[in-house]
PDB file of C-alpha atoms in Angstrom:
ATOM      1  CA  UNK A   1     104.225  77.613  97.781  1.00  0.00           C
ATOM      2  CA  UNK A   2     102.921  74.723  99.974  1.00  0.00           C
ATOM      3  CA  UNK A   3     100.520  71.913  99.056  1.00  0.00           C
ATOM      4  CA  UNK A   4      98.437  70.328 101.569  1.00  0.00           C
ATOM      5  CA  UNK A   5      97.909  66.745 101.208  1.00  0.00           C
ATOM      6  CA  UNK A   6      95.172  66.288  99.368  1.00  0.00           C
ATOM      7  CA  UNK A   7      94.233  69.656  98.613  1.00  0.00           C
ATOM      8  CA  UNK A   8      92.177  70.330  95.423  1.00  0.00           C
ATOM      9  CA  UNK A   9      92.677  73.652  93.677  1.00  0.00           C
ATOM     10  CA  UNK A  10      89.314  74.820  92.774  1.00  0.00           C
ATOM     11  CA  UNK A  11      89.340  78.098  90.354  1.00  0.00           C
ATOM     12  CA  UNK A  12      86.013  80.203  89.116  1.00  0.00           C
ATOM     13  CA  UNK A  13      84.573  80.633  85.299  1.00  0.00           C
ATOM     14  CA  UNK A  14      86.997  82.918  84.458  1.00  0.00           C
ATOM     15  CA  UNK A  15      90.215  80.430  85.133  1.00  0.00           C
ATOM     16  CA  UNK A  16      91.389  82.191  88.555  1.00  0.00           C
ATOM     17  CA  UNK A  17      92.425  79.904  91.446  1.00  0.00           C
ATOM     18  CA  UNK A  18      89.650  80.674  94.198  1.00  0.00           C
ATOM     19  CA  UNK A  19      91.641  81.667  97.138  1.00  0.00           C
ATOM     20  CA  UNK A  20      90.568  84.047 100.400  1.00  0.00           C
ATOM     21  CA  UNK A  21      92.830  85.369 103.271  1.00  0.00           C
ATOM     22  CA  UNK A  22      91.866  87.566 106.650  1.00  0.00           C
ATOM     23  CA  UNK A  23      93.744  90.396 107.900  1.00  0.00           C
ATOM     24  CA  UNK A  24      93.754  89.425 111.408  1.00  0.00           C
ATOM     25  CA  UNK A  25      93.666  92.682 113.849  1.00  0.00           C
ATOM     26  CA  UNK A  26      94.567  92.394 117.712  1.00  0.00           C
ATOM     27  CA  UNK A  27      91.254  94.369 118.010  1.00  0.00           C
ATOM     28  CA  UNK A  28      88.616  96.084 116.932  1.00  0.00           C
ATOM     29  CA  UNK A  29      90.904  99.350 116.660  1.00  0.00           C
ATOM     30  CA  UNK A  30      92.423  97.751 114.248  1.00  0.00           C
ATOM     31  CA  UNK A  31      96.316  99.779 114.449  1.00  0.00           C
ATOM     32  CA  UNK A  32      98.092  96.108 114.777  1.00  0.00           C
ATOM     33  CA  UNK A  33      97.715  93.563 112.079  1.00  0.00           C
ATOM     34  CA  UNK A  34      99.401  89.762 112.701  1.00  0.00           C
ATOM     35  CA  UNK A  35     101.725  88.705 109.560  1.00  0.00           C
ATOM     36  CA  UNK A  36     103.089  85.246 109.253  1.00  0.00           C
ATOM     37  CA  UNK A  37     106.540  84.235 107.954  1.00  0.00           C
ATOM     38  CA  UNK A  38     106.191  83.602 104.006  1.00  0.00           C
ATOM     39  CA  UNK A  39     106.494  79.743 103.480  1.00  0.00           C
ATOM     40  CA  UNK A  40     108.981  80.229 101.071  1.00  0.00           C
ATOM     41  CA  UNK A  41     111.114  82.727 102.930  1.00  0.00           C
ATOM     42  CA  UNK A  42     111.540  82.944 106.401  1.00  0.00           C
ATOM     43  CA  UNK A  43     112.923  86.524 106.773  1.00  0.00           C
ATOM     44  CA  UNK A  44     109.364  87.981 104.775  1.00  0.00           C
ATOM     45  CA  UNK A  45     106.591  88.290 106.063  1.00  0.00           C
ATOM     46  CA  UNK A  46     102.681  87.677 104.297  1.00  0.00           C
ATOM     47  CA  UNK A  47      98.979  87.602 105.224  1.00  0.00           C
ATOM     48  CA  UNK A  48      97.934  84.483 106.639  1.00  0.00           C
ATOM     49  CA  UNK A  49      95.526  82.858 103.320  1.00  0.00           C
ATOM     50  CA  UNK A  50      94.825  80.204 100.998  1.00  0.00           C
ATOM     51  CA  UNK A  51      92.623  78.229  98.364  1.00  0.00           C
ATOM     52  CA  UNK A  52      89.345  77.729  99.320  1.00  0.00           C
ATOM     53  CA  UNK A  53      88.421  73.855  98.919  1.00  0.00           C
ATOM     54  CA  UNK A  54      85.302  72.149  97.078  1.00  0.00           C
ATOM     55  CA  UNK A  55      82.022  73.337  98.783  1.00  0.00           C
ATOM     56  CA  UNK A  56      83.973  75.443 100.982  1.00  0.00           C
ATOM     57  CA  UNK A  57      82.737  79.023 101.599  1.00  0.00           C
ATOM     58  CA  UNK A  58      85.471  82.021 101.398  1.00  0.00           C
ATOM     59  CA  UNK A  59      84.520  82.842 104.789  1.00  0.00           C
ATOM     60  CA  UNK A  60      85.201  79.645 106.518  1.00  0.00           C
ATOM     61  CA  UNK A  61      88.966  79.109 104.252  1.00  0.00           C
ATOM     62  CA  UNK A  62      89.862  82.850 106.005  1.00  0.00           C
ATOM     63  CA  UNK A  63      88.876  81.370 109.262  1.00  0.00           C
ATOM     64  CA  UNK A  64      90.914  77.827 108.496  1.00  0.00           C
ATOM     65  CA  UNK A  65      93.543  79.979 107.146  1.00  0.00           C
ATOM     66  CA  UNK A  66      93.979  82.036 109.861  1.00  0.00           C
ATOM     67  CA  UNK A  67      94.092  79.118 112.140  1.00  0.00           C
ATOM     68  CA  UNK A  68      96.730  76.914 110.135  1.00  0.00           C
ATOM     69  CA  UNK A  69      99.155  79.872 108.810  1.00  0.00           C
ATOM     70  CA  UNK A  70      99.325  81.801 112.375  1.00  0.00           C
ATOM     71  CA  UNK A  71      97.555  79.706 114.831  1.00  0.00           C
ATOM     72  CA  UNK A  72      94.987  81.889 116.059  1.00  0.00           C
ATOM     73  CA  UNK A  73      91.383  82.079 116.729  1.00  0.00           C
ATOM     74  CA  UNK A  74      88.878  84.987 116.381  1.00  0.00           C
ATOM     75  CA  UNK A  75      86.104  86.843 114.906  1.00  0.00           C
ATOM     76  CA  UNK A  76      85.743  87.258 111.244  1.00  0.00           C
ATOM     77  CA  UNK A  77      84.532  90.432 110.858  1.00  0.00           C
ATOM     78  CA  UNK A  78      83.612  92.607 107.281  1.00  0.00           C
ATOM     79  CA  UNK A  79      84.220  91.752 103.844  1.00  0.00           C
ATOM     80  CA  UNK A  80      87.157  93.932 102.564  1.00  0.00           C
ATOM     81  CA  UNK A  81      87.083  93.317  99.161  1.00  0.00           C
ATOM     82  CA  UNK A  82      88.077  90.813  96.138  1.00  0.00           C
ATOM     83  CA  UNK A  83      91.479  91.331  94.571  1.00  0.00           C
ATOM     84  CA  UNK A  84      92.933  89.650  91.401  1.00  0.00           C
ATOM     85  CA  UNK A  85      96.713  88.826  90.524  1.00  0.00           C
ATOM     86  CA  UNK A  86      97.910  87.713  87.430  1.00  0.00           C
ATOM     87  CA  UNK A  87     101.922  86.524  87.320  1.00  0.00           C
ATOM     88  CA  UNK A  88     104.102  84.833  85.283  1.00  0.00           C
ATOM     89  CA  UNK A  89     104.812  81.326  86.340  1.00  0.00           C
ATOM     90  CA  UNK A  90     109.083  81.410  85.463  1.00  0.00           C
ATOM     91  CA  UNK A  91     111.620  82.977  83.889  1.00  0.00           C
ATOM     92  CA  UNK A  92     111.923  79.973  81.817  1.00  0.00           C
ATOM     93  CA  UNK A  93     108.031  80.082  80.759  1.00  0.00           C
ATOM     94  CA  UNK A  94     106.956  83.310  80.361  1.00  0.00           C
ATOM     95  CA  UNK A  95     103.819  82.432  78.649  1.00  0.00           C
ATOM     96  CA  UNK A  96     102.678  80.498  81.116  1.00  0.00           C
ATOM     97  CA  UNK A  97     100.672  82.115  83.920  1.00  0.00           C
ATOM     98  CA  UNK A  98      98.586  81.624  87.283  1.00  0.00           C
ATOM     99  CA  UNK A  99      96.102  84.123  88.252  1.00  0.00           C
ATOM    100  CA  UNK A 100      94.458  84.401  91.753  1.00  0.00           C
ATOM    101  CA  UNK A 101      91.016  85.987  92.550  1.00  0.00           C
ATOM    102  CA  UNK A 102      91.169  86.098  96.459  1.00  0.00           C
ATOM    103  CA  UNK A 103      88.760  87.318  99.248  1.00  0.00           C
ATOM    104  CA  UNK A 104      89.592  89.288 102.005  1.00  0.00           C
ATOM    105  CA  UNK A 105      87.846  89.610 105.443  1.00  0.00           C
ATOM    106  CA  UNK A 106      88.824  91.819 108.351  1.00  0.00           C
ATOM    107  CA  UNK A 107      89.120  88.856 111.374  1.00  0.00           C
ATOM    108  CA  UNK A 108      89.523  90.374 115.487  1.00  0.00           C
ATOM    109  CA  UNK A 109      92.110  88.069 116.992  1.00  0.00           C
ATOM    110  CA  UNK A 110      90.493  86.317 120.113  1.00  0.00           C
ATOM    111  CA  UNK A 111      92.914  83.015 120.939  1.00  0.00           C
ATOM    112  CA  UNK A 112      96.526  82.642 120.330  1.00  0.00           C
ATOM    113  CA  UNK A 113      97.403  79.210 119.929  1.00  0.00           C
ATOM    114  CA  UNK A 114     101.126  78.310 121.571  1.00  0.00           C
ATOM    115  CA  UNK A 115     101.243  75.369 118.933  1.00  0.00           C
ATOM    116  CA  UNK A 116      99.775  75.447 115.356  1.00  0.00           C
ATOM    117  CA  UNK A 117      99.897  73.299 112.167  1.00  0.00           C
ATOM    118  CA  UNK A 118     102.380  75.366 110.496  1.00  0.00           C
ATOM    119  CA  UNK A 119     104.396  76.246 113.215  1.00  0.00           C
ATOM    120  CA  UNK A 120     105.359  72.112 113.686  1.00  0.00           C
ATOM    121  CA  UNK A 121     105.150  71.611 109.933  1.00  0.00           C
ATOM    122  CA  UNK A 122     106.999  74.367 108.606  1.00  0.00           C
ATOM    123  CA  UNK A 123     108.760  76.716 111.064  1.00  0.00           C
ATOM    124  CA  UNK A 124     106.397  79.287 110.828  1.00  0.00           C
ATOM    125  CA  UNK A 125     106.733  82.355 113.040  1.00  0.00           C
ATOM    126  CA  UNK A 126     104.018  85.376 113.810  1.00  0.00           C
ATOM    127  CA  UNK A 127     104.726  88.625 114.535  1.00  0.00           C
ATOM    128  CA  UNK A 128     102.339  92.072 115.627  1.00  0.00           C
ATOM    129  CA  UNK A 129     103.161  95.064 113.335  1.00  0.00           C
ATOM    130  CA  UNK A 130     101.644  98.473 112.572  1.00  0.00           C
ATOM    131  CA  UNK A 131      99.619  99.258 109.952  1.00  0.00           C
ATOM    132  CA  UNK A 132     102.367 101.534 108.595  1.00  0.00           C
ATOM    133  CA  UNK A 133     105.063  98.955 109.854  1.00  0.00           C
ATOM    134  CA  UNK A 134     102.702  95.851 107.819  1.00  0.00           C
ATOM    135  CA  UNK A 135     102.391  97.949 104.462  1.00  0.00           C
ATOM    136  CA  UNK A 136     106.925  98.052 104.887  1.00  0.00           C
ATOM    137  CA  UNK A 137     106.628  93.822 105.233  1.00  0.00           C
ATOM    138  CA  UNK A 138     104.489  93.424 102.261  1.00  0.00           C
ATOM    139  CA  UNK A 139     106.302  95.432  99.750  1.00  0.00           C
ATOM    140  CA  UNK A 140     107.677  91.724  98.083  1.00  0.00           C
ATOM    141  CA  UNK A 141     103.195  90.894  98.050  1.00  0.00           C
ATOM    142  CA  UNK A 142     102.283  94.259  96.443  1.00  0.00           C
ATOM    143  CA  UNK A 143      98.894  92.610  95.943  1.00  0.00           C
ATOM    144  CA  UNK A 144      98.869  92.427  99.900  1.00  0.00           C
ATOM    145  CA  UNK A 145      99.284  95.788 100.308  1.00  0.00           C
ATOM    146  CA  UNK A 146      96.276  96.538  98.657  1.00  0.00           C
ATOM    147  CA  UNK A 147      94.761  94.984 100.985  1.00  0.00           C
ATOM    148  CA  UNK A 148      95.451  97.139 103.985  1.00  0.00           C
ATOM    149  CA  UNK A 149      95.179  99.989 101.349  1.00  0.00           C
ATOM    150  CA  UNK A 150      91.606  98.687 100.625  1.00  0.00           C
ATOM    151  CA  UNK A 151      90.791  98.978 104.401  1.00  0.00           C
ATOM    152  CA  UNK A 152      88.978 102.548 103.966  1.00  0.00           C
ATOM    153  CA  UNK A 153      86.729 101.842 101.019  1.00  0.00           C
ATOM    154  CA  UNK A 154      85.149  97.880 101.688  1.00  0.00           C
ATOM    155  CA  UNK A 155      82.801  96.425  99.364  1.00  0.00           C
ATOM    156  CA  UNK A 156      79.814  94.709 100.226  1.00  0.00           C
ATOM    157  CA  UNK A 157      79.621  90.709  99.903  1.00  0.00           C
ATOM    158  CA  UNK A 158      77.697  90.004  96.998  1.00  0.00           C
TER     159      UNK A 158
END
Protein backbone atom coordinates (compact mmCIF):
# COMPACT_ATOMS: atom_id res chain seq x y z
CA UNK A 1 0.00 0.00 0.00
CA UNK A 2 1.27 3.60 -0.55
CA UNK A 3 1.90 6.34 2.02
CA UNK A 4 1.66 9.85 1.12
CA UNK A 5 4.06 12.09 2.69
CA UNK A 6 2.71 13.23 5.51
CA UNK A 7 -0.43 11.53 5.55
CA UNK A 8 -2.15 10.91 8.95
CA UNK A 9 -4.29 7.81 9.30
CA UNK A 10 -7.32 8.88 11.08
CA UNK A 11 -9.71 5.78 12.22
CA UNK A 12 -13.41 6.13 14.00
CA UNK A 13 -14.53 4.95 17.77
CA UNK A 14 -14.66 1.63 16.87
CA UNK A 15 -10.71 1.30 15.74
CA UNK A 16 -11.43 1.20 11.78
CA UNK A 17 -9.13 3.26 9.52
CA UNK A 18 -11.62 5.97 8.00
CA UNK A 19 -11.20 5.54 4.36
CA UNK A 20 -13.84 6.46 1.25
CA UNK A 21 -13.49 5.63 -2.53
CA UNK A 22 -15.92 6.64 -5.73
CA UNK A 23 -16.91 4.40 -8.39
CA UNK A 24 -16.30 6.67 -11.17
CA UNK A 25 -18.93 6.04 -14.21
CA UNK A 26 -18.28 7.51 -17.84
CA UNK A 27 -21.94 8.68 -17.37
CA UNK A 28 -24.91 8.87 -15.88
CA UNK A 29 -25.91 5.36 -17.51
CA UNK A 30 -23.61 4.11 -15.54
CA UNK A 31 -22.65 0.50 -17.85
CA UNK A 32 -18.71 1.63 -17.77
CA UNK A 33 -16.91 2.02 -14.53
CA UNK A 34 -12.95 3.43 -14.63
CA UNK A 35 -10.52 0.99 -12.50
CA UNK A 36 -6.99 1.95 -11.77
CA UNK A 37 -3.94 -0.35 -11.71
CA UNK A 38 -3.53 -1.70 -7.95
CA UNK A 39 -0.38 0.08 -6.48
CA UNK A 40 0.96 -3.00 -5.51
CA UNK A 41 0.36 -4.93 -8.70
CA UNK A 42 0.34 -3.63 -11.96
CA UNK A 43 -1.51 -6.42 -13.87
CA UNK A 44 -4.84 -5.92 -11.15
CA UNK A 45 -6.92 -3.66 -11.26
CA UNK A 46 -8.92 -1.62 -8.00
CA UNK A 47 -11.29 1.29 -7.32
CA UNK A 48 -9.65 4.47 -7.23
CA UNK A 49 -9.84 5.35 -2.91
CA UNK A 50 -8.18 6.21 0.16
CA UNK A 51 -8.00 7.49 3.91
CA UNK A 52 -9.77 10.39 4.52
CA UNK A 53 -7.40 13.03 6.36
CA UNK A 54 -8.05 15.15 9.70
CA UNK A 55 -11.14 17.44 9.16
CA UNK A 56 -11.57 16.03 5.86
CA UNK A 57 -15.12 15.06 4.77
CA UNK A 58 -15.63 11.45 2.99
CA UNK A 59 -17.00 13.25 0.17
CA UNK A 60 -14.19 15.51 -0.67
CA UNK A 61 -11.26 12.25 -0.03
CA UNK A 62 -13.60 10.36 -3.00
CA UNK A 63 -13.24 13.46 -5.02
CA UNK A 64 -9.19 13.81 -4.12
CA UNK A 65 -9.07 10.18 -4.62
CA UNK A 66 -10.47 10.04 -7.75
CA UNK A 67 -8.26 12.77 -8.93
CA UNK A 68 -4.80 11.35 -7.59
CA UNK A 69 -5.43 7.40 -8.26
CA UNK A 70 -6.93 7.92 -11.99
CA UNK A 71 -6.57 11.49 -12.82
CA UNK A 72 -9.94 12.51 -13.51
CA UNK A 73 -12.45 15.07 -12.72
CA UNK A 74 -16.27 14.85 -12.27
CA UNK A 75 -19.42 14.87 -10.43
CA UNK A 76 -19.82 13.07 -7.22
CA UNK A 77 -23.01 11.83 -7.33
CA UNK A 78 -25.12 9.42 -4.49
CA UNK A 79 -23.94 7.83 -1.48
CA UNK A 80 -23.66 4.03 -2.17
CA UNK A 81 -23.10 2.76 1.00
CA UNK A 82 -20.43 2.08 3.97
CA UNK A 83 -18.57 -1.20 3.84
CA UNK A 84 -16.22 -2.73 6.52
CA UNK A 85 -13.12 -5.15 6.02
CA UNK A 86 -11.37 -6.80 8.57
CA UNK A 87 -7.87 -8.78 7.42
CA UNK A 88 -5.09 -10.22 8.83
CA UNK A 89 -2.00 -8.14 8.65
CA UNK A 90 0.73 -11.40 7.70
CA UNK A 91 1.24 -14.73 7.60
CA UNK A 92 3.80 -14.21 10.17
CA UNK A 93 1.24 -12.25 12.60
CA UNK A 94 -1.89 -13.62 12.43
CA UNK A 95 -3.19 -11.90 15.41
CA UNK A 96 -2.55 -8.83 14.28
CA UNK A 97 -5.19 -7.08 12.16
CA UNK A 98 -6.29 -3.79 10.20
CA UNK A 99 -9.84 -3.14 9.61
CA UNK A 100 -11.25 -0.52 7.14
CA UNK A 101 -14.72 1.20 7.34
CA UNK A 102 -14.86 2.95 3.84
CA UNK A 103 -17.45 5.19 2.01
CA UNK A 104 -18.52 4.85 -1.29
CA UNK A 105 -20.03 7.49 -3.69
CA UNK A 106 -21.19 7.00 -7.25
CA UNK A 107 -18.86 10.00 -9.14
CA UNK A 108 -19.92 10.88 -13.32
CA UNK A 109 -16.55 11.26 -14.98
CA UNK A 110 -16.38 14.86 -16.55
CA UNK A 111 -12.33 15.60 -17.26
CA UNK A 112 -9.69 13.16 -18.05
CA UNK A 113 -6.49 14.38 -17.05
CA UNK A 114 -3.46 13.28 -19.69
CA UNK A 115 -1.04 13.61 -16.58
CA UNK A 116 -1.91 12.77 -12.91
CA UNK A 117 -0.07 12.37 -9.56
CA UNK A 118 0.02 8.73 -9.69
CA UNK A 119 0.55 8.24 -13.11
CA UNK A 120 4.31 10.24 -12.69
CA UNK A 121 4.70 8.83 -9.20
CA UNK A 122 3.85 5.38 -9.58
CA UNK A 123 3.10 4.07 -13.10
CA UNK A 124 -0.38 4.01 -12.71
CA UNK A 125 -2.58 3.10 -15.66
CA UNK A 126 -6.67 3.50 -16.14
CA UNK A 127 -8.71 1.51 -18.00
CA UNK A 128 -12.93 1.61 -19.01
CA UNK A 129 -14.59 -1.78 -18.21
CA UNK A 130 -18.13 -3.14 -17.94
CA UNK A 131 -19.94 -3.56 -15.09
CA UNK A 132 -19.84 -7.33 -15.66
CA UNK A 133 -16.18 -6.98 -17.07
CA UNK A 134 -15.27 -4.64 -13.46
CA UNK A 135 -16.93 -7.30 -11.02
CA UNK A 136 -14.10 -10.10 -13.22
CA UNK A 137 -11.08 -7.29 -12.17
CA UNK A 138 -12.05 -7.13 -8.62
CA UNK A 139 -12.30 -10.70 -7.73
CA UNK A 140 -8.53 -10.27 -5.74
CA UNK A 141 -10.79 -6.88 -3.70
CA UNK A 142 -13.88 -9.02 -2.92
CA UNK A 143 -14.80 -6.10 -0.66
CA UNK A 144 -14.83 -4.04 -4.05
CA UNK A 145 -17.14 -6.06 -5.55
CA UNK A 146 -19.59 -5.34 -3.14
CA UNK A 147 -19.48 -2.31 -4.11
CA UNK A 148 -20.79 -2.54 -7.62
CA UNK A 149 -23.03 -5.30 -6.05
CA UNK A 150 -24.32 -2.57 -3.63
CA UNK A 151 -25.22 -0.36 -6.68
CA UNK A 152 -29.09 -1.46 -6.62
CA UNK A 153 -29.90 -1.03 -2.96
CA UNK A 154 -27.93 2.62 -1.76
CA UNK A 155 -28.25 3.86 1.62
CA UNK A 156 -28.91 7.22 2.55
CA UNK A 157 -25.97 9.50 4.07
CA UNK A 158 -26.57 9.74 7.57
Amino acid sequence: MKEKPNSIRTYDAEGFRRRASCLCFRDKTEQEILLVTSSKDREKYVVPGGGIEPQEEAKATAEREALEEAGVRGDLGRFIGTFEESFQVSKRNPNKEKKHRTKVFAFIVTEYLDDWDDKRSMGRSRQWFSFEEAKKRLTHKPIQVTYLERLDKPERIT
